[in-house]
Amino acid sequence: MDEKEAGRQRTGVMAAAAAGLVAAAAMLWLLHARLLPLGVFGEWTWSQRDLPLLPAPAVLVAGLFILAGAVAALDAVRKDKIRRVQAVIGLLVLAIASYALPQAMLVSEPAGYGRATLTVLSDLSMGYLSEASKMHAVRPWLQDTARRTNLGVVPARVATHPPGPVLFFRLLSHVARKHPGLQRIVVAPLLIGSTKPDDVLAAAKRVSSGDLRFHHIAAACLSIWVLGLAVPAAMLGTWLFAWWWLGAREATTAAVLIGAVPALWVFTPGIDVRSASLTAFALAFWALAMRRQGWAWVAGIVWGLSLQWSYGLSALIVLFAGMWLVRGRPGGWRPWVGLIAGVVLAHLPLMLMGYRPLANFLGAMAAQRTIMADRHYMPWLIMNAWDILLFSGPALVALAAAASGRARGLGTALLVTIALLLLSGATRGEVGRIYCFLAPPLAVCAAAAMTVATESPFLLSGTVAIAAQLAAALGLGTYLMLVTP
């Protein structure tokens, strides 16, 4: 690349970061004025708060640590010679603060911890723990595909998902039941004033059809803290992905960018952030397989586990294909054999207990079509794209769009993936939450764009982008009630 072309790309990166900041400011103004499109009227919309919930001091402190950690890490890689200790410290601060921010947003909200707990237990909002509480044994439950995908029998989220989330909440319920001391710790914020355990259990039974006991309440509380660990996990996975696909500077930059994505912060509690971390690791090991033979089966195992968590991650096949093609089809078809073998291996333990992956997928997709039947296709074609932009953060999307050839085909594969997801119309609404698994490849593309620059332009564009992402996340949490029982 000649100096003139490099100068144009540096200017493009600065312009993209600035555009992201302006877009975030415009988004906040439109939110405040109640003019921001939030869905399709009469079909489904994100709920706007009656009164804005201004960020509490704990939220602002977490935000400042995010900005400080991000700037420190970016400063460490602003030129080709990396200051590794500083980069590690910066990323560690960012990871801790990125875990703390959504928890701070939750506990600083009046009755926020109670709302979150009821959300986990609610049939309407999640339903996985409710279903887990009714499960007498795993084997018969896995074998009964017809019941598990029947909208008239199980909560909608259970019917449209693979068994992973229900099994996860069953495991948490077992842990909570076996450890009464842990129960007391995680449930303590609910027992304020004259509130008694029976009061909490009674409130939970009003939103859940489950066979609830008090240890299920504790499991719901525990899940809020456990699922939040997916954000640091996504940072690590994205760091590995960018390292094996692009290089060291890009790895740190991508980890910083994934640590500041609104969709990974504002949907607390929720299962979807774990999809982002699984995606990051699956793509990371596939990137390694494109360099060294023998790693594709590891990518397959991670992908197989992710397909037991959410069927949306079947879209990763397009990214796998794009990465394979752009690297010149290394190993021929051998990586694909390893990938499929890994997927089968990951499913084998459940299959031995009677789980039928294909039958479950077909039943879940039938249930999904039933739910979506009342939502029109064309309006959601536009609004879903808007949702991805809104919750990924305008700055991240703008930087990813500026990646040019440095993303080595990943950007094209990502664009095709998004286009296919949108055109399928399988999901109409809520995709800002559901498609948050797109954040890792978005971050890697954005990192490829940013690292064209060095020194002050690199550091300035990164700082502006993180500030814009942080402002977008805090604005969404301030004006919208994104997770409700």
XYZ file of C-alpha atoms in Angstrom:
485
model
C 0.000 0.000 0.000
C 1.466 3.383 -0.983
C 1.524 6.358 1.388
C -1.270 8.143 -0.462
C -3.625 5.169 -0.109
C -2.623 4.723 3.542
C -3.397 8.405 4.154
C -6.849 7.994 2.633
C -7.544 4.987 4.837
C -6.386 6.839 7.961
C -8.707 9.697 7.069
C -11.515 7.188 6.550
C -10.941 5.701 10.008
C -11.015 9.106 11.684
C -14.148 10.018 9.741
C -15.839 6.721 10.711
C -15.084 7.241 14.415
C -16.368 10.829 14.228
C -19.499 9.686 12.383
C -20.098 7.113 15.126
C -19.883 9.807 17.790
C -22.280 12.095 15.900
C -24.681 9.191 15.348
C -24.591 8.301 19.059
C -25.366 11.929 19.967
C -28.249 11.993 17.483
C -29.548 8.708 18.886
C -29.543 10.111 22.425
C -31.401 13.235 21.319
C -34.016 11.177 19.468
C -34.416 8.902 22.489
C -34.937 11.890 24.749
C -37.466 13.364 22.328
C -39.214 9.965 22.001
C -38.676 10.058 18.236
C -36.287 7.111 17.831
C -37.831 4.201 15.865
C -38.088 1.259 18.251
C -40.011 -1.338 16.258
C -43.201 -1.709 14.237
C -46.265 -0.171 15.877
C -48.985 -2.739 16.540
C -46.615 -5.695 16.187
C -43.640 -5.299 18.542
C -41.536 -2.455 19.975
C -38.872 -1.927 22.628
C -40.506 -0.467 25.752
C -39.632 3.125 26.602
C -39.427 4.100 30.277
C -42.055 6.506 31.602
C -39.252 8.497 33.244
C -35.581 8.334 32.229
C -33.403 6.373 34.661
C -30.303 8.550 34.903
C -27.000 6.670 35.377
C -26.138 6.157 39.055
C -22.656 6.977 40.422
C -21.671 3.290 40.301
C -22.617 3.172 36.606
C -20.587 6.292 35.830
C -17.576 4.951 37.730
C -17.751 1.661 35.785
C -18.006 3.671 32.569
C -14.919 5.699 33.465
C -12.950 2.519 34.152
C -14.079 1.133 30.785
C -12.815 4.257 29.048
C -9.556 4.236 31.052
C -8.885 0.547 30.388
C -9.665 0.935 26.706
C -7.403 3.972 26.289
C -4.553 2.267 28.173
C -4.807 -0.846 25.992
C -5.027 1.160 22.773
C -2.100 3.339 23.815
C -0.038 0.181 24.293
C -0.572 -0.844 20.642
C -0.614 2.565 18.952
C 2.538 1.620 17.053
C 4.010 -1.643 15.807
C 6.144 -2.165 18.906
C 3.610 -3.300 21.500
C 3.956 -2.605 25.227
C 2.591 -5.961 26.354
C 2.343 -5.369 30.100
C 0.370 -2.161 29.587
C -1.881 -3.884 27.050
C -2.630 -6.733 29.463
C -3.370 -4.348 32.347
C -5.616 -2.197 30.157
C -7.565 -5.200 28.888
C -7.898 -6.609 32.401
C -9.326 -3.320 33.701
C -11.679 -3.180 30.716
C -12.829 -6.781 31.230
C -13.610 -6.226 34.916
C -15.378 -2.930 34.231
C -17.332 -4.425 31.303
C -18.574 -7.139 33.646
C -19.373 -4.607 36.376
C -21.239 -2.072 34.211
C -24.403 -4.086 33.454
C -24.523 -5.290 37.062
C -24.194 -1.685 38.282
C -26.969 -0.591 35.890
C -29.158 -3.333 37.301
C -28.630 -2.920 41.040
C -28.786 0.888 40.874
C -32.268 0.733 39.345
C -35.080 0.866 41.926
C -36.190 -2.747 42.449
C -33.939 -3.680 39.527
C -32.626 -6.862 41.145
C -36.169 -8.059 41.795
C -37.233 -7.207 38.240
C -34.270 -9.123 36.830
C -34.976 -12.164 39.011
C -38.626 -12.258 37.944
C -37.533 -11.885 34.314
C -35.438 -15.047 34.572
C -38.355 -16.912 36.159
C -41.052 -15.526 33.848
C -42.578 -17.788 31.198
C -43.092 -14.800 28.923
C -39.581 -13.339 29.108
C -37.379 -16.424 29.319
C -39.061 -19.571 30.633
C -35.960 -21.786 30.726
C -35.768 -21.946 34.520
C -39.518 -22.427 34.696
C -39.196 -25.432 32.398
C -36.169 -26.748 34.310
C -38.151 -26.686 37.561
C -40.746 -29.035 36.029
C -38.149 -31.524 34.734
C -38.067 -34.750 36.737
C -35.247 -36.358 34.748
C -33.088 -35.225 31.848
C -33.324 -38.315 29.624
C -37.146 -38.443 29.213
C -37.220 -34.662 28.747
C -34.646 -34.821 25.948
C -36.452 -37.706 24.261
C -39.816 -35.904 24.129
C -39.110 -33.571 21.198
C -42.801 -33.038 20.406
C -43.565 -31.719 23.886
C -40.413 -29.607 24.092
C -41.256 -27.720 20.875
C -45.006 -27.400 21.538
C -45.999 -23.751 22.080
C -49.141 -24.819 23.888
C -47.184 -26.756 26.523
C -43.845 -25.000 27.107
C -42.838 -21.306 27.178
C -42.182 -19.792 23.740
C -38.435 -19.352 24.299
C -38.122 -23.030 25.255
C -40.056 -24.160 22.172
C -37.873 -22.155 19.779
C -34.482 -22.994 21.307
C -32.292 -26.070 21.631
C -32.094 -27.667 25.107
C -28.885 -25.909 26.256
C -30.445 -22.989 28.180
C -32.873 -25.239 30.069
C -30.074 -27.638 31.016
C -27.948 -24.671 32.119
C -30.658 -23.455 34.489
C -31.221 -27.000 35.752
C -27.517 -27.120 36.638
C -27.725 -23.769 38.453
C -30.790 -24.980 40.346
C -28.858 -28.072 41.449
C -25.929 -25.906 42.613
C -28.252 -23.569 44.526
C -30.116 -26.473 46.172
C -26.872 -28.101 47.324
C -25.400 -24.892 48.767
C -27.784 -23.104 51.173
C -25.086 -20.581 52.069
C -24.873 -19.524 48.420
C -28.653 -19.211 48.338
C -28.599 -16.744 51.213
C -25.905 -14.608 49.578
C -27.488 -14.255 46.129
C -31.049 -13.802 47.403
C -30.125 -11.258 50.113
C -30.769 -8.172 47.886
C -34.377 -9.337 47.450
C -35.053 -9.643 51.194
C -35.083 -5.945 52.015
C -37.184 -4.508 54.819
C -40.159 -6.685 55.661
C -39.904 -8.833 52.506
C -39.823 -12.538 53.360
C -38.754 -15.552 51.269
C -42.403 -16.621 50.898
C -43.240 -13.183 49.453
C -40.550 -13.574 46.795
C -41.709 -17.089 45.957
C -45.330 -15.928 45.653
C -44.324 -13.119 43.280
C -42.337 -15.591 41.170
C -45.282 -17.976 40.896
C -47.412 -15.176 39.447
C -45.171 -15.002 36.335
C -44.105 -18.650 36.089
C -45.889 -21.946 35.479
C -42.951 -23.807 36.985
C -42.881 -26.046 40.027
C -40.872 -23.438 41.930
C -39.029 -23.842 45.216
C -36.856 -21.287 46.949
C -33.665 -22.715 45.461
C -35.068 -21.831 42.013
C -35.247 -18.193 43.114
C -31.605 -18.455 44.137
C -30.739 -20.030 40.786
C -32.381 -17.093 38.998
C -30.338 -14.634 41.059
C -27.153 -16.640 40.506
C -27.693 -16.732 36.723
C -27.559 -12.930 36.534
C -23.978 -12.946 37.830
C -22.863 -16.075 35.977
C -24.184 -15.048 32.559
C -22.449 -11.678 32.894
C -19.103 -13.490 32.674
C -19.827 -13.978 28.976
C -18.635 -10.411 28.272
C -15.028 -11.018 29.453
C -15.198 -14.406 27.721
C -16.194 -12.688 24.472
C -13.217 -10.351 24.867
C -10.821 -13.288 25.226
C -12.348 -15.166 22.299
C -12.277 -12.086 20.073
C -8.649 -11.420 21.058
C -7.722 -14.950 19.943
C -9.788 -14.631 16.762
C -8.128 -11.360 15.725
C -4.647 -12.626 16.722
C -4.898 -15.756 14.576
C -6.638 -13.989 11.708
C -4.796 -10.646 11.539
C -2.092 -10.070 14.158
C -1.141 -8.767 17.586
C -2.160 -5.091 17.247
C -5.500 -6.083 15.756
C -6.075 -8.593 18.590
C -5.823 -5.987 21.352
C -7.830 -3.456 19.337
C -10.614 -5.971 18.645
C -10.739 -7.017 22.315
C -11.151 -3.356 23.290
C -13.949 -2.865 20.768
C -15.874 -6.010 21.793
C -15.615 -4.865 25.427
C -17.747 -1.834 24.543
C -20.736 -3.121 22.576
C -24.152 -1.919 23.844
C -25.859 -5.242 23.041
C -23.501 -7.038 25.434
C -24.327 -4.662 28.295
C -27.950 -3.618 28.198
C -29.799 -6.958 28.026
C -29.305 -8.053 31.626
C -30.381 -10.692 32.420
C -30.299 -12.662 29.188
C -28.775 -15.711 27.548
C -27.710 -14.064 24.300
C -24.346 -12.641 25.379
C -23.120 -16.212 25.769
C -23.807 -16.648 22.048
C -21.301 -13.866 21.359
C -18.600 -15.565 23.420
C -19.233 -18.952 21.763
C -19.101 -17.295 18.341
C -15.789 -15.633 19.161
C -14.152 -18.925 20.182
C -15.611 -20.878 17.240
C -14.278 -18.306 14.762
C -10.965 -18.137 16.632
C -10.276 -21.861 16.297
C -11.436 -21.826 12.677
C -8.989 -18.973 12.015
C -6.260 -21.114 13.611
C -7.315 -24.053 11.439
C -6.787 -21.862 8.372
C -3.135 -21.495 9.471
C -2.405 -24.894 10.993
C -3.916 -28.234 10.135
C -5.703 -30.172 12.847
C -7.653 -27.449 14.670
C -10.915 -27.492 12.699
C -12.428 -30.161 14.972
C -12.011 -27.808 17.974
C -13.910 -25.107 16.090
C -16.542 -27.769 15.361
C -16.903 -28.689 19.036
C -17.399 -25.034 20.034
C -19.848 -24.510 17.173
C -21.694 -27.677 18.167
C -22.021 -26.434 21.742
C -23.282 -23.089 20.452
C -25.939 -24.864 18.368
C -27.185 -26.412 21.614
C -27.580 -22.873 22.959
C -29.112 -20.995 19.999
C -30.050 -22.044 16.482
C -29.196 -18.574 15.212
C -25.522 -19.525 15.307
C -26.070 -21.860 12.357
C -25.419 -18.654 10.365
C -21.716 -19.022 11.240
C -21.442 -21.453 8.321
C -21.266 -18.438 5.989
C -18.392 -16.904 7.962
C -16.542 -20.226 8.021
C -16.922 -20.510 4.241
C -15.825 -16.922 3.637
C -12.701 -17.317 5.774
C -11.830 -20.601 4.062
C -12.219 -19.134 0.584
C -10.257 -15.946 1.247
C -7.320 -17.964 2.580
C -7.219 -19.990 -0.627
C -9.059 -23.100 0.655
C -6.211 -24.379 2.866
C -6.277 -28.131 3.394
C -8.948 -28.622 0.742
C -12.030 -30.237 2.276
C -10.206 -31.630 5.315
C -11.055 -28.656 7.571
C -14.748 -29.146 6.791
C -14.563 -32.826 7.691
C -12.956 -31.846 11.007
C -15.560 -29.127 11.577
C -18.523 -31.472 11.048
C -16.853 -34.183 13.143
C -16.483 -31.672 15.986
C -20.161 -30.686 15.737
C -21.221 -34.346 15.936
C -18.853 -34.970 18.851
C -20.303 -32.011 20.761
C -23.833 -33.368 20.301
C -22.957 -36.976 21.121
C -23.498 -36.870 24.932
C -27.047 -35.530 24.537
C -27.775 -37.796 21.575
C -26.846 -40.837 23.675
C -29.582 -39.736 26.086
C -32.155 -39.519 23.294
C -31.752 -35.992 21.932
C -32.554 -35.741 18.211
C -30.910 -32.538 16.930
C -32.579 -32.430 13.503
C -36.069 -33.172 14.827
C -35.626 -30.569 17.545
C -34.429 -27.987 14.995
C -37.403 -28.600 12.692
C -39.867 -28.434 15.579
C -38.295 -25.246 16.953
C -38.359 -23.561 13.532
C -42.043 -24.477 13.137
C -42.738 -22.868 16.508
C -40.720 -19.802 15.476
C -42.743 -19.421 12.258
C -45.958 -19.595 14.269
C -44.798 -16.787 16.568
C -43.644 -14.618 13.649
C -46.799 -15.191 11.564
C -48.474 -12.040 12.898
C -45.514 -9.788 11.993
C -45.192 -8.481 8.443
C -42.055 -9.243 6.434
C -41.165 -5.961 4.702
C -41.291 -3.571 7.709
C -39.021 -5.903 9.679
C -36.576 -6.178 6.810
C -35.791 -2.516 7.459
C -36.295 -2.438 11.230
C -34.108 -5.489 11.884
C -31.207 -3.814 10.077
C -31.858 -0.699 12.179
C -31.886 -2.811 15.343
C -28.488 -4.315 14.541
C -27.047 -0.834 13.985
C -28.613 0.543 17.167
C -27.467 -2.160 19.567
C -24.126 -2.952 17.972
C -23.328 0.742 18.333
C -23.025 3.167 15.390
C -19.279 3.691 15.975
C -18.475 -0.029 15.755
C -20.552 -0.444 12.596
C -18.985 2.644 10.979
C -15.459 1.416 11.725
C -16.241 -2.090 10.457
C -17.593 -0.589 7.238
C -14.268 1.249 6.804
C -12.246 -1.977 6.984
C -11.566 -2.173 3.230
C -9.226 -5.000 2.204
C -7.535 -5.318 5.591
C -10.310 -7.545 6.916
C -9.166 -10.140 4.356
C -12.618 -11.136 3.181
C -14.149 -11.346 6.643
C -16.122 -8.150 6.037
C -17.692 -9.557 2.872
C -18.602 -12.814 4.625
C -20.114 -10.838 7.510
C -22.144 -8.675 5.125
C -23.488 -11.785 3.375
C -24.328 -13.339 6.757
C -26.279 -10.264 7.866
C -28.058 -10.041 4.503
C -29.138 -13.705 4.689
C -30.360 -13.304 8.268
C -32.385 -10.239 7.301
C -33.804 -11.719 4.097
C -34.812 -14.950 5.817
C -37.327 -13.065 7.953
C -37.107 -15.896 10.499
C -36.897 -13.366 13.332
C -38.887 -10.130 13.216
C -38.003 -7.863 16.109
C -35.565 -8.144 19.045
C -32.624 -8.899 16.745
C -30.469 -6.284 18.467
C -30.427 -8.791 21.322
C -30.678 -12.065 19.380
C -28.017 -11.225 16.778
C -25.446 -9.945 19.258
C -23.332 -12.951 18.180
C -22.347 -10.777 15.193
C -20.344 -8.502 17.501
C -17.027 -10.476 17.414
C -16.603 -10.419 13.605
C -17.754 -6.777 13.594
C -15.054 -5.959 16.150
C -12.358 -7.760 14.146
C -13.339 -5.902 10.964
C -13.301 -2.603 12.854
C -9.886 -3.447 14.321
C -8.582 -4.127 10.815
C -9.697 -0.631 9.826
C -8.295 1.101 12.897
C -4.836 -0.475 12.790
C -4.109 1.088 9.412
C -3.388 4.171 11.531
C -0.683 4.496 14.181
C 0.266 6.933 16.945
C -2.158 9.822 17.605
C -4.690 9.126 14.797
C -5.069 5.509 16.004
C -5.428 6.444 19.665
C -7.791 9.326 18.979
C -10.088 7.346 16.702
C -10.215 4.481 19.227
C -10.958 6.780 22.151
C -13.718 8.545 20.225
C -15.232 5.208 19.192
C -15.260 3.788 22.732
C -16.758 7.026 24.102
C -19.476 6.858 21.455
C -20.225 3.199 22.259
C -20.379 3.935 25.977
C -22.712 6.898 25.428
C -24.989 4.750 23.250
C -25.179 1.990 25.883
C -25.894 4.372 28.756
C -28.498 6.166 26.652
C -30.311 2.944 25.811
C -30.325 1.935 29.484
C -31.502 5.393 30.520
C -34.527 5.618 28.222
C -35.557 2.022 27.469
C -36.842 -0.860 29.570
C -35.115 -3.554 27.541
C -35.711 -6.597 29.756
C -39.030 -7.069 31.560
C -40.820 -9.945 33.323
